[in-house]
Amino acid sequence: MNHVFLTILLCGLATWLIRVVPFALVKAAKLPQWLLQFLSFVPVAILAAIFVESLLVYHAGQWPSVNVGNLLASLPAILAAIISRSLLIVVVVGIASMAVIRLLGWA
Amino acid sequence: MDGQLDFRAGLKDVVPTLFGYIGVGLAFGIVAHTSHLSVWLVLLMSLLVYAGSAQFVITSMLLVGSPIGAIVTSTILINARMSLMSMTVAPYLKQESFGQNILIGSLLTDETFALSMNKLNQTGHKLKPAWFHSANVCAYLVWAISTVIGALLGSLIPDAKAFGLDFAVVAMFIGLLYLQMITDRSKPLLRHLTVAGFVALLMIVLMRFMPGSTAILVATILGCLFGMAVERR
């Protein structure tokens, strides 16, 4: 059990450093203009990457396959985003769509 | 979401993301329970590591008896993208104290990061610790409690999948991505779409060669460089 405890402790420490070191760096130094320009693309780039990752299934050494359920449920969610512009509505529509897709046995 | 940056606004803004934390948190608790992790270790991991996909990977690697070094390395690879998010949000909090910066950074997640980026577009590019703390702490507690409930009730809970709850987190990212593209007026919508499309294609290609968590990091970096190149042209 000590082994598990130590693993969690070290993983926690590593994750914490990943989270806070950039804050300390930014506080201590002035970021150059090119870095600020680079960072201005992070929100859209990282959210797009996280979204597309959820539509794919990784297979070592092969092309990824499509997560059909997530892809199908994404369509009503995207539509809800465009129509409502409300995060809450997108989430509720997404959950309901996935429930229906499972009920119909499509995924 | 409006321009308010107080404690209450933080609570209000974080609500839609909580479905995602609850869905994934319950699922993690159940998986950890079936992987013979005690409830206390589940709570400890949720409080110390506080990162969805990394916690799943740590649990499965512990189950098969992987060495500590390998587990920590995987955790670092999966969570490395967090440093990009910290680096992106930190300049908006530079005038706050060092302690405030560390506190906010300690609890920053994909979700609260994306919320803060959405929020910037409503507040004339300002963020306040009060708003950030309430969103962060609320997400942190809901995550910890959800994982503990999942671990406690384990097999008693009907499969959250049947209710579509597992999709909450994907839907949330769809909403956050769309809102970010339409509200961040510092760039034309077409440029946001171009970068997002480029990243999407990259993800498909990269996942031929590496798992999704690593692909997210690489695709984000290349996507940002691509955006810079397009902007300079």
PDB file of N, CA and C in Angstrom, chain A residues 1 3 5-7 11-12 15-16 18-20 22-23 26-27 29-30 34 37-47 49-54 58 61-64 70 73-74 81-82 85 87-88 90 94-95 102, chain B residues 19 41 44 48-50 68 75 79 82-83 86-89 94 96 101 105-106 108 110 117 161 163 166-167 170-171 173-174 178-179 182 187 192 199-200 203-204 207-208 210-212 220-221 224 227-228 231-232:
ATOM      1  N   MET A   1       0.829  -1.206   0.000  1.00  0.00           N
ATOM      2  CA  MET A   1       0.000   0.000   0.000  1.00  0.00           C
ATOM      3  C   MET A   1       0.870   1.265   0.000  1.00  0.00           C
ATOM      4  N   HIS A   3       3.531   1.662  -1.609  1.00  0.00           N
ATOM      5  CA  HIS A   3       3.918   1.854  -2.997  1.00  0.00           C
ATOM      6  C   HIS A   3       2.863   2.702  -3.727  1.00  0.00           C
ATOM      7  N   PHE A   5       0.634   4.692  -2.337  1.00  0.00           N
ATOM      8  CA  PHE A   5       0.625   6.016  -1.725  1.00  0.00           C
ATOM      9  C   PHE A   5       1.736   6.896  -2.302  1.00  0.00           C
ATOM     10  N   LEU A   6       2.928   6.335  -2.402  1.00  0.00           N
ATOM     11  CA  LEU A   6       4.076   7.074  -2.935  1.00  0.00           C
ATOM     12  C   LEU A   6       3.835   7.462  -4.396  1.00  0.00           C
ATOM     13  N   THR A   7       3.259   6.535  -5.178  1.00  0.00           N
ATOM     14  CA  THR A   7       2.961   6.818  -6.583  1.00  0.00           C
ATOM     15  C   THR A   7       2.021   8.012  -6.710  1.00  0.00           C
ATOM     16  N   CYS A  11       2.929  11.588  -8.445  1.00  0.00           N
ATOM     17  CA  CYS A  11       2.125  12.037  -9.584  1.00  0.00           C
ATOM     18  C   CYS A  11       1.454  13.371  -9.256  1.00  0.00           C
ATOM     19  N   GLY A  12       1.033  13.523  -8.003  1.00  0.00           N
ATOM     20  CA  GLY A  12       0.421  14.773  -7.573  1.00  0.00           C
ATOM     21  C   GLY A  12       1.423  15.913  -7.619  1.00  0.00           C
ATOM     22  N   THR A  15       2.184  16.866 -11.268  1.00  0.00           N
ATOM     23  CA  THR A  15       1.075  17.595 -11.884  1.00  0.00           C
ATOM     24  C   THR A  15       0.985  19.019 -11.333  1.00  0.00           C
ATOM     25  N   TRP A  16       1.224  19.140 -10.026  1.00  0.00           N
ATOM     26  CA  TRP A  16       1.174  20.477  -9.413  1.00  0.00           C
ATOM     27  C   TRP A  16       2.246  21.388 -10.009  1.00  0.00           C
ATOM     28  N   ILE A  18       3.638  21.141 -12.956  1.00  0.00           N
ATOM     29  CA  ILE A  18       3.249  21.470 -14.326  1.00  0.00           C
ATOM     30  C   ILE A  18       2.256  22.632 -14.319  1.00  0.00           C
ATOM     31  N   ARG A  19       1.355  22.620 -13.325  1.00  0.00           N
ATOM     32  CA  ARG A  19       0.331  23.669 -13.248  1.00  0.00           C
ATOM     33  C   ARG A  19       0.889  25.014 -12.796  1.00  0.00           C
ATOM     34  N   VAL A  20       1.772  25.007 -11.768  1.00  0.00           N
ATOM     35  CA  VAL A  20       2.132  26.295 -11.153  1.00  0.00           C
ATOM     36  C   VAL A  20       3.432  26.925 -11.668  1.00  0.00           C
ATOM     37  N   PRO A  22       4.533  27.586 -14.679  1.00  0.00           N
ATOM     38  CA  PRO A  22       4.324  28.668 -15.643  1.00  0.00           C
ATOM     39  C   PRO A  22       3.839  29.961 -14.987  1.00  0.00           C
ATOM     40  N   PHE A  23       3.008  29.863 -13.949  1.00  0.00           N
ATOM     41  CA  PHE A  23       2.556  31.061 -13.243  1.00  0.00           C
ATOM     42  C   PHE A  23       3.741  31.791 -12.625  1.00  0.00           C
ATOM     43  N   VAL A  26       5.842  33.455 -15.426  1.00  0.00           N
ATOM     44  CA  VAL A  26       5.205  34.645 -15.986  1.00  0.00           C
ATOM     45  C   VAL A  26       5.284  35.805 -14.993  1.00  0.00           C
ATOM     46  N   LYS A  27       5.132  35.461 -13.693  1.00  0.00           N
ATOM     47  CA  LYS A  27       5.195  36.486 -12.647  1.00  0.00           C
ATOM     48  C   LYS A  27       6.603  37.106 -12.602  1.00  0.00           C
ATOM     49  N   ALA A  29       9.062  37.077 -15.060  1.00  0.00           N
ATOM     50  CA  ALA A  29       9.648  37.646 -16.271  1.00  0.00           C
ATOM     51  C   ALA A  29       8.575  38.214 -17.188  1.00  0.00           C
ATOM     52  N   LYS A  30       8.990  39.099 -18.063  1.00  0.00           N
ATOM     53  CA  LYS A  30       8.074  39.637 -19.062  1.00  0.00           C
ATOM     54  C   LYS A  30       8.115  38.722 -20.284  1.00  0.00           C
ATOM     55  N   TRP A  34       6.443  37.368 -29.296  1.00  0.00           N
ATOM     56  CA  TRP A  34       6.141  36.172 -30.099  1.00  0.00           C
ATOM     57  C   TRP A  34       5.483  35.087 -29.270  1.00  0.00           C
ATOM     58  N   GLN A  37       1.902  35.989 -28.730  1.00  0.00           N
ATOM     59  CA  GLN A  37       1.137  35.705 -29.939  1.00  0.00           C
ATOM     60  C   GLN A  37       0.864  34.202 -30.052  1.00  0.00           C
ATOM     61  N   PHE A  38       1.877  33.390 -29.746  1.00  0.00           N
ATOM     62  CA  PHE A  38       1.725  31.938 -29.751  1.00  0.00           C
ATOM     63  C   PHE A  38       0.602  31.531 -28.787  1.00  0.00           C
ATOM     64  N   LEU A  39       0.652  32.089 -27.573  1.00  0.00           N
ATOM     65  CA  LEU A  39      -0.306  31.704 -26.533  1.00  0.00           C
ATOM     66  C   LEU A  39      -1.731  32.145 -26.871  1.00  0.00           C
ATOM     67  N   SER A  40      -1.850  33.198 -27.701  1.00  0.00           N
ATOM     68  CA  SER A  40      -3.193  33.674 -28.036  1.00  0.00           C
ATOM     69  C   SER A  40      -3.965  32.623 -28.848  1.00  0.00           C
ATOM     70  N   PHE A  41      -3.258  31.642 -29.403  1.00  0.00           N
ATOM     71  CA  PHE A  41      -3.927  30.583 -30.166  1.00  0.00           C
ATOM     72  C   PHE A  41      -4.237  29.354 -29.314  1.00  0.00           C
ATOM     73  N   VAL A  42      -3.690  29.319 -28.085  1.00  0.00           N
ATOM     74  CA  VAL A  42      -3.848  28.123 -27.258  1.00  0.00           C
ATOM     75  C   VAL A  42      -5.314  27.749 -26.991  1.00  0.00           C
ATOM     76  N   PRO A  43      -6.181  28.718 -26.591  1.00  0.00           N
ATOM     77  CA  PRO A  43      -7.550  28.297 -26.246  1.00  0.00           C
ATOM     78  C   PRO A  43      -8.253  27.528 -27.368  1.00  0.00           C
ATOM     79  N   VAL A  44      -8.312  28.090 -28.559  1.00  0.00           N
ATOM     80  CA  VAL A  44      -9.022  27.428 -29.652  1.00  0.00           C
ATOM     81  C   VAL A  44      -8.294  26.140 -30.065  1.00  0.00           C
ATOM     82  N   ALA A  45      -6.968  26.185 -30.141  1.00  0.00           N
ATOM     83  CA  ALA A  45      -6.216  25.006 -30.575  1.00  0.00           C
ATOM     84  C   ALA A  45      -6.401  23.850 -29.601  1.00  0.00           C
ATOM     85  N   ILE A  46      -6.286  24.120 -28.304  1.00  0.00           N
ATOM     86  CA  ILE A  46      -6.341  23.025 -27.330  1.00  0.00           C
ATOM     87  C   ILE A  46      -7.763  22.478 -27.208  1.00  0.00           C
ATOM     88  N   LEU A  47      -8.773  23.360 -27.288  1.00  0.00           N
ATOM     89  CA  LEU A  47     -10.157  22.885 -27.199  1.00  0.00           C
ATOM     90  C   LEU A  47     -10.514  22.053 -28.429  1.00  0.00           C
ATOM     91  N   ALA A  49      -8.393  20.315 -30.171  1.00  0.00           N
ATOM     92  CA  ALA A  49      -7.664  19.040 -30.036  1.00  0.00           C
ATOM     93  C   ALA A  49      -8.378  18.106 -29.059  1.00  0.00           C
ATOM     94  N   ILE A  50      -8.822  18.644 -27.928  1.00  0.00           N
ATOM     95  CA  ILE A  50      -9.518  17.814 -26.933  1.00  0.00           C
ATOM     96  C   ILE A  50     -10.822  17.273 -27.530  1.00  0.00           C
ATOM     97  N   PHE A  51     -11.533  18.106 -28.275  1.00  0.00           N
ATOM     98  CA  PHE A  51     -12.800  17.680 -28.879  1.00  0.00           C
ATOM     99  C   PHE A  51     -12.566  16.560 -29.902  1.00  0.00           C
ATOM    100  N   VAL A  52     -11.629  16.764 -30.812  1.00  0.00           N
ATOM    101  CA  VAL A  52     -11.393  15.766 -31.861  1.00  0.00           C
ATOM    102  C   VAL A  52     -10.879  14.452 -31.255  1.00  0.00           C
ATOM    103  N   GLU A  53     -10.076  14.576 -30.185  1.00  0.00           N
ATOM    104  CA  GLU A  53      -9.588  13.349 -29.523  1.00  0.00           C
ATOM    105  C   GLU A  53     -10.753  12.493 -29.046  1.00  0.00           C
ATOM    106  N   SER A  54     -11.827  13.153 -28.593  1.00  0.00           N
ATOM    107  CA  SER A  54     -12.973  12.395 -28.086  1.00  0.00           C
ATOM    108  C   SER A  54     -13.783  11.742 -29.213  1.00  0.00           C
ATOM    109  N   TYR A  58      -7.941   5.478 -30.296  1.00  0.00           N
ATOM    110  CA  TYR A  58      -6.547   5.176 -30.617  1.00  0.00           C
ATOM    111  C   TYR A  58      -6.309   3.664 -30.675  1.00  0.00           C
ATOM    112  N   GLY A  61      -0.245   1.671 -33.548  1.00  0.00           N
ATOM    113  CA  GLY A  61       0.296   1.254 -34.837  1.00  0.00           C
ATOM    114  C   GLY A  61      -0.694   1.259 -35.984  1.00  0.00           C
ATOM    115  N   GLN A  62      -1.915   1.765 -35.742  1.00  0.00           N
ATOM    116  CA  GLN A  62      -2.901   1.830 -36.822  1.00  0.00           C
ATOM    117  C   GLN A  62      -3.533   3.219 -36.864  1.00  0.00           C
ATOM    118  N   TRP A  63      -4.306   3.457 -37.922  1.00  0.00           N
ATOM    119  CA  TRP A  63      -5.061   4.702 -37.964  1.00  0.00           C
ATOM    120  C   TRP A  63      -6.132   4.662 -36.891  1.00  0.00           C
ATOM    121  N   PRO A  64      -6.454   5.828 -36.298  1.00  0.00           N
ATOM    122  CA  PRO A  64      -7.530   5.825 -35.294  1.00  0.00           C
ATOM    123  C   PRO A  64      -8.869   5.512 -35.952  1.00  0.00           C
ATOM    124  N   ASN A  70     -20.016   9.253 -30.010  1.00  0.00           N
ATOM    125  CA  ASN A  70     -19.639  10.636 -29.726  1.00  0.00           C
ATOM    126  C   ASN A  70     -19.828  11.532 -30.947  1.00  0.00           C
ATOM    127  N   ALA A  73     -23.624  12.170 -31.400  1.00  0.00           N
ATOM    128  CA  ALA A  73     -24.159  13.054 -30.345  1.00  0.00           C
ATOM    129  C   ALA A  73     -23.601  14.468 -30.463  1.00  0.00           C
ATOM    130  N   SER A  74     -22.448  14.602 -31.127  1.00  0.00           N
ATOM    131  CA  SER A  74     -21.845  15.932 -31.276  1.00  0.00           C
ATOM    132  C   SER A  74     -22.679  16.837 -32.187  1.00  0.00           C
ATOM    133  N   ALA A  81     -25.234  24.655 -29.663  1.00  0.00           N
ATOM    134  CA  ALA A  81     -24.283  25.738 -29.370  1.00  0.00           C
ATOM    135  C   ALA A  81     -24.561  26.938 -30.270  1.00  0.00           C
ATOM    136  N   ILE A  82     -24.775  26.657 -31.567  1.00  0.00           N
ATOM    137  CA  ILE A  82     -24.981  27.746 -32.527  1.00  0.00           C
ATOM    138  C   ILE A  82     -26.286  28.482 -32.218  1.00  0.00           C
ATOM    139  N   ARG A  85     -26.117  29.501 -27.793  1.00  0.00           N
ATOM    140  CA  ARG A  85     -24.933  30.160 -27.229  1.00  0.00           C
ATOM    141  C   ARG A  85     -24.874  30.002 -25.711  1.00  0.00           C
ATOM    142  N   LEU A  87     -23.787  27.404 -22.595  1.00  0.00           N
ATOM    143  CA  LEU A  87     -23.038  26.203 -22.263  1.00  0.00           C
ATOM    144  C   LEU A  87     -23.938  25.155 -21.624  1.00  0.00           C
ATOM    145  N   LEU A  88     -24.814  25.601 -20.743  1.00  0.00           N
ATOM    146  CA  LEU A  88     -25.696  24.679 -20.035  1.00  0.00           C
ATOM    147  C   LEU A  88     -26.604  23.932 -21.009  1.00  0.00           C
ATOM    148  N   VAL A  90     -26.074  23.394 -24.197  1.00  0.00           N
ATOM    149  CA  VAL A  90     -25.256  22.477 -25.007  1.00  0.00           C
ATOM    150  C   VAL A  90     -25.036  21.168 -24.243  1.00  0.00           C
ATOM    151  N   GLY A  94     -26.548  17.614 -25.284  1.00  0.00           N
ATOM    152  CA  GLY A  94     -25.571  16.560 -25.545  1.00  0.00           C
ATOM    153  C   GLY A  94     -25.884  15.290 -24.767  1.00  0.00           C
ATOM    154  N   ILE A  95     -26.159  15.439 -23.474  1.00  0.00           N
ATOM    155  CA  ILE A  95     -26.478  14.280 -22.633  1.00  0.00           C
ATOM    156  C   ILE A  95     -27.725  13.578 -23.166  1.00  0.00           C
ATOM    157  N   ARG A 102     -28.043   5.825 -27.507  1.00  0.00           N
ATOM    158  CA  ARG A 102     -27.851   4.521 -26.856  1.00  0.00           C
ATOM    159  C   ARG A 102     -29.153   3.728 -26.856  1.00  0.00           C
TER     160      ARG A 102
ATOM    161  N   PHE B  19     -21.615  19.005 -14.736  1.00  0.00           N
ATOM    162  CA  PHE B  19     -22.121  17.739 -15.267  1.00  0.00           C
ATOM    163  C   PHE B  19     -20.963  16.857 -15.733  1.00  0.00           C
ATOM    164  N   LEU B  41      -7.747   6.166  -0.958  1.00  0.00           N
ATOM    165  CA  LEU B  41      -6.760   6.420  -2.013  1.00  0.00           C
ATOM    166  C   LEU B  41      -7.409   7.149  -3.193  1.00  0.00           C
ATOM    167  N   LEU B  44      -7.601  10.677  -2.060  1.00  0.00           N
ATOM    168  CA  LEU B  44      -6.256  11.251  -2.060  1.00  0.00           C
ATOM    169  C   LEU B  44      -5.815  11.596  -3.494  1.00  0.00           C
ATOM    170  N   LEU B  48      -4.939  15.257  -4.804  1.00  0.00           N
ATOM    171  CA  LEU B  48      -3.537  15.578  -5.098  1.00  0.00           C
ATOM    172  C   LEU B  48      -3.252  15.658  -6.599  1.00  0.00           C
ATOM    173  N   VAL B  49      -3.770  14.714  -7.370  1.00  0.00           N
ATOM    174  CA  VAL B  49      -3.474  14.710  -8.812  1.00  0.00           C
ATOM    175  C   VAL B  49      -4.488  15.595  -9.545  1.00  0.00           C
ATOM    176  N   TYR B  50      -5.776  15.422  -9.253  1.00  0.00           N
ATOM    177  CA  TYR B  50      -6.846  16.265  -9.788  1.00  0.00           C
ATOM    178  C   TYR B  50      -6.729  16.442 -11.296  1.00  0.00           C
ATOM    179  N   ILE B  68       6.968   2.806 -10.510  1.00  0.00           N
ATOM    180  CA  ILE B  68       6.582   4.188 -10.190  1.00  0.00           C
ATOM    181  C   ILE B  68       7.077   5.164 -11.261  1.00  0.00           C
ATOM    182  N   THR B  75       2.070  10.273 -16.381  1.00  0.00           N
ATOM    183  CA  THR B  75       1.300  11.388 -15.820  1.00  0.00           C
ATOM    184  C   THR B  75       1.810  12.719 -16.362  1.00  0.00           C
ATOM    185  N   ASN B  79      -0.365  15.270 -18.646  1.00  0.00           N
ATOM    186  CA  ASN B  79      -0.710  16.567 -18.070  1.00  0.00           C
ATOM    187  C   ASN B  79       0.135  17.730 -18.593  1.00  0.00           C
ATOM    188  N   MET B  82      -1.251  21.057 -19.556  1.00  0.00           N
ATOM    189  CA  MET B  82      -1.698  22.009 -18.540  1.00  0.00           C
ATOM    190  C   MET B  82      -0.760  23.211 -18.443  1.00  0.00           C
ATOM    191  N   SER B  83       0.539  22.984 -18.695  1.00  0.00           N
ATOM    192  CA  SER B  83       1.479  24.095 -18.573  1.00  0.00           C
ATOM    193  C   SER B  83       1.208  25.144 -19.659  1.00  0.00           C
ATOM    194  N   SER B  86      -1.715  27.105 -18.238  1.00  0.00           N
ATOM    195  CA  SER B  86      -1.247  27.994 -17.169  1.00  0.00           C
ATOM    196  C   SER B  86      -0.532  29.203 -17.745  1.00  0.00           C
ATOM    197  N   MET B  87       0.336  28.932 -18.727  1.00  0.00           N
ATOM    198  CA  MET B  87       1.127  29.991 -19.348  1.00  0.00           C
ATOM    199  C   MET B  87       0.220  30.998 -20.054  1.00  0.00           C
ATOM    200  N   THR B  88      -0.908  30.505 -20.602  1.00  0.00           N
ATOM    201  CA  THR B  88      -1.827  31.372 -21.337  1.00  0.00           C
ATOM    202  C   THR B  88      -2.630  32.271 -20.401  1.00  0.00           C
ATOM    203  N   VAL B  89      -3.026  31.714 -19.244  1.00  0.00           N
ATOM    204  CA  VAL B  89      -3.894  32.476 -18.347  1.00  0.00           C
ATOM    205  C   VAL B  89      -3.066  33.375 -17.408  1.00  0.00           C
ATOM    206  N   LYS B  94      -1.013  38.652 -13.597  1.00  0.00           N
ATOM    207  CA  LYS B  94       0.342  39.046 -13.229  1.00  0.00           C
ATOM    208  C   LYS B  94       0.377  40.088 -12.123  1.00  0.00           C
ATOM    209  N   GLU B  96      -1.613  40.276  -9.651  1.00  0.00           N
ATOM    210  CA  GLU B  96      -2.010  39.696  -8.365  1.00  0.00           C
ATOM    211  C   GLU B  96      -0.772  39.154  -7.647  1.00  0.00           C
ATOM    212  N   ASN B 101      -1.485  33.697  -7.440  1.00  0.00           N
ATOM    213  CA  ASN B 101      -1.134  33.026  -8.684  1.00  0.00           C
ATOM    214  C   ASN B 101      -0.959  31.531  -8.473  1.00  0.00           C
ATOM    215  N   GLY B 105      -3.272  28.615  -9.986  1.00  0.00           N
ATOM    216  CA  GLY B 105      -2.600  27.628 -10.833  1.00  0.00           C
ATOM    217  C   GLY B 105      -2.763  26.212 -10.315  1.00  0.00           C
ATOM    218  N   SER B 106      -2.769  26.057  -8.994  1.00  0.00           N
ATOM    219  CA  SER B 106      -2.849  24.717  -8.401  1.00  0.00           C
ATOM    220  C   SER B 106      -4.138  24.000  -8.767  1.00  0.00           C
ATOM    221  N   LEU B 108      -6.108  24.808 -11.553  1.00  0.00           N
ATOM    222  CA  LEU B 108      -6.529  25.076 -12.927  1.00  0.00           C
ATOM    223  C   LEU B 108      -6.773  23.758 -13.682  1.00  0.00           C
ATOM    224  N   ASP B 110      -8.671  21.921 -17.474  1.00  0.00           N
ATOM    225  CA  ASP B 110      -9.112  22.200 -18.847  1.00  0.00           C
ATOM    226  C   ASP B 110     -10.367  23.076 -18.824  1.00  0.00           C
ATOM    227  N   MET B 117     -11.078  31.755 -20.366  1.00  0.00           N
ATOM    228  CA  MET B 117     -10.823  32.333 -21.688  1.00  0.00           C
ATOM    229  C   MET B 117     -12.117  32.906 -22.270  1.00  0.00           C
ATOM    230  N   LYS B 161     -23.496   5.561 -18.337  1.00  0.00           N
ATOM    231  CA  LYS B 161     -23.509   5.624 -19.798  1.00  0.00           C
ATOM    232  C   LYS B 161     -24.929   5.559 -20.366  1.00  0.00           C
ATOM    233  N   PHE B 163     -27.503   6.813 -19.399  1.00  0.00           N
ATOM    234  CA  PHE B 163     -28.172   8.112 -19.366  1.00  0.00           C
ATOM    235  C   PHE B 163     -27.432   9.162 -20.194  1.00  0.00           C
ATOM    236  N   ASP B 166     -21.887  10.275 -19.710  1.00  0.00           N
ATOM    237  CA  ASP B 166     -20.472  10.256 -20.100  1.00  0.00           C
ATOM    238  C   ASP B 166     -20.191  11.261 -21.215  1.00  0.00           C
ATOM    239  N   PHE B 167     -21.237  11.667 -21.936  1.00  0.00           N
ATOM    240  CA  PHE B 167     -21.029  12.609 -23.034  1.00  0.00           C
ATOM    241  C   PHE B 167     -21.016  14.059 -22.551  1.00  0.00           C
ATOM    242  N   VAL B 170     -17.784  15.902 -23.262  1.00  0.00           N
ATOM    243  CA  VAL B 170     -17.543  16.234 -24.675  1.00  0.00           C
ATOM    244  C   VAL B 170     -18.425  17.403 -25.095  1.00  0.00           C
ATOM    245  N   ALA B 171     -19.696  17.347 -24.693  1.00  0.00           N
ATOM    246  CA  ALA B 171     -20.627  18.430 -25.032  1.00  0.00           C
ATOM    247  C   ALA B 171     -20.114  19.757 -24.477  1.00  0.00           C
ATOM    248  N   PHE B 173     -17.017  20.639 -23.926  1.00  0.00           N
ATOM    249  CA  PHE B 173     -15.905  21.157 -24.730  1.00  0.00           C
ATOM    250  C   PHE B 173     -16.395  21.712 -26.069  1.00  0.00           C
ATOM    251  N   ILE B 174     -17.444  21.095 -26.639  1.00  0.00           N
ATOM    252  CA  ILE B 174     -18.032  21.644 -27.866  1.00  0.00           C
ATOM    253  C   ILE B 174     -18.532  23.068 -27.595  1.00  0.00           C
ATOM    254  N   TYR B 178     -16.970  26.490 -29.226  1.00  0.00           N
ATOM    255  CA  TYR B 178     -17.783  27.353 -30.068  1.00  0.00           C
ATOM    256  C   TYR B 178     -17.845  28.775 -29.492  1.00  0.00           C
ATOM    257  N   LEU B 179     -18.104  28.850 -28.173  1.00  0.00           N
ATOM    258  CA  LEU B 179     -18.205  30.170 -27.541  1.00  0.00           C
ATOM    259  C   LEU B 179     -16.883  30.928 -27.640  1.00  0.00           C
ATOM    260  N   ILE B 182     -16.574  32.379 -31.211  1.00  0.00           N
ATOM    261  CA  ILE B 182     -17.429  33.522 -31.574  1.00  0.00           C
ATOM    262  C   ILE B 182     -17.216  34.726 -30.665  1.00  0.00           C
ATOM    263  N   LYS B 187      -9.383  37.988 -32.954  1.00  0.00           N
ATOM    264  CA  LYS B 187      -9.056  37.406 -34.258  1.00  0.00           C
ATOM    265  C   LYS B 187     -10.353  37.205 -35.038  1.00  0.00           C
ATOM    266  N   HIS B 192      -9.998  31.597 -36.467  1.00  0.00           N
ATOM    267  CA  HIS B 192     -10.276  30.589 -35.442  1.00  0.00           C
ATOM    268  C   HIS B 192     -10.640  29.257 -36.108  1.00  0.00           C
ATOM    269  N   VAL B 199      -5.964  21.858 -36.611  1.00  0.00           N
ATOM    270  CA  VAL B 199      -5.720  21.010 -35.434  1.00  0.00           C
ATOM    271  C   VAL B 199      -6.486  19.684 -35.557  1.00  0.00           C
ATOM    272  N   ALA B 200      -7.718  19.755 -36.073  1.00  0.00           N
ATOM    273  CA  ALA B 200      -8.527  18.535 -36.224  1.00  0.00           C
ATOM    274  C   ALA B 200      -7.835  17.545 -37.165  1.00  0.00           C
ATOM    275  N   MET B 203      -4.796  16.020 -35.526  1.00  0.00           N
ATOM    276  CA  MET B 203      -5.137  15.000 -34.522  1.00  0.00           C
ATOM    277  C   MET B 203      -5.309  13.637 -35.180  1.00  0.00           C
ATOM    278  N   ILE B 204      -6.002  13.606 -36.337  1.00  0.00           N
ATOM    279  CA  ILE B 204      -6.230  12.335 -37.031  1.00  0.00           C
ATOM    280  C   ILE B 204      -4.893  11.726 -37.437  1.00  0.00           C
ATOM    281  N   MET B 207      -2.688  10.718 -34.264  1.00  0.00           N
ATOM    282  CA  MET B 207      -3.154   9.542 -33.514  1.00  0.00           C
ATOM    283  C   MET B 207      -2.882   8.237 -34.262  1.00  0.00           C
ATOM    284  N   ARG B 208      -2.331   8.350 -35.475  1.00  0.00           N
ATOM    285  CA  ARG B 208      -1.794   7.168 -36.145  1.00  0.00           C
ATOM    286  C   ARG B 208      -0.512   6.727 -35.434  1.00  0.00           C
ATOM    287  N   MET B 210       0.655   8.170 -32.089  1.00  0.00           N
ATOM    288  CA  MET B 210       0.761   8.368 -30.635  1.00  0.00           C
ATOM    289  C   MET B 210      -0.625   8.399 -30.008  1.00  0.00           C
ATOM    290  N   PRO B 211      -0.702   8.058 -28.696  1.00  0.00           N
ATOM    291  CA  PRO B 211      -2.005   8.087 -28.030  1.00  0.00           C
ATOM    292  C   PRO B 211      -2.575   9.506 -27.963  1.00  0.00           C
ATOM    293  N   GLY B 212      -3.887   9.572 -27.754  1.00  0.00           N
ATOM    294  CA  GLY B 212      -4.602  10.841 -27.801  1.00  0.00           C
ATOM    295  C   GLY B 212      -4.042  11.933 -26.909  1.00  0.00           C
ATOM    296  N   THR B 220      -1.701  20.902 -30.371  1.00  0.00           N
ATOM    297  CA  THR B 220      -1.910  22.265 -29.869  1.00  0.00           C
ATOM    298  C   THR B 220      -0.710  23.147 -30.206  1.00  0.00           C
ATOM    299  N   ILE B 221       0.497  22.628 -29.953  1.00  0.00           N
ATOM    300  CA  ILE B 221       1.698  23.414 -30.232  1.00  0.00           C
ATOM    301  C   ILE B 221       1.800  23.731 -31.728  1.00  0.00           C
ATOM    302  N   CYS B 224      -0.824  26.269 -32.803  1.00  0.00           N
ATOM    303  CA  CYS B 224      -0.481  27.651 -32.441  1.00  0.00           C
ATOM    304  C   CYS B 224       0.562  28.221 -33.402  1.00  0.00           C
ATOM    305  N   GLY B 227      -1.146  29.043 -36.545  1.00  0.00           N
ATOM    306  CA  GLY B 227      -1.888  30.296 -36.385  1.00  0.00           C
ATOM    307  C   GLY B 227      -0.980  31.508 -36.518  1.00  0.00           C
ATOM    308  N   MET B 228       0.215  31.434 -35.894  1.00  0.00           N
ATOM    309  CA  MET B 228       1.180  32.539 -35.994  1.00  0.00           C
ATOM    310  C   MET B 228       1.594  32.776 -37.437  1.00  0.00           C
ATOM    311  N   GLU B 231      -1.169  34.452 -39.310  1.00  0.00           N
ATOM    312  CA  GLU B 231      -1.353  35.834 -38.874  1.00  0.00           C
ATOM    313  C   GLU B 231      -0.287  36.765 -39.444  1.00  0.00           C
ATOM    314  N   ARG B 232       0.933  36.229 -39.578  1.00  0.00           N
ATOM    315  CA  ARG B 232       2.048  37.072 -40.047  1.00  0.00           C
ATOM    316  C   ARG B 232       1.995  37.344 -41.532  1.00  0.00           C
TER     317      ARG B 232
END
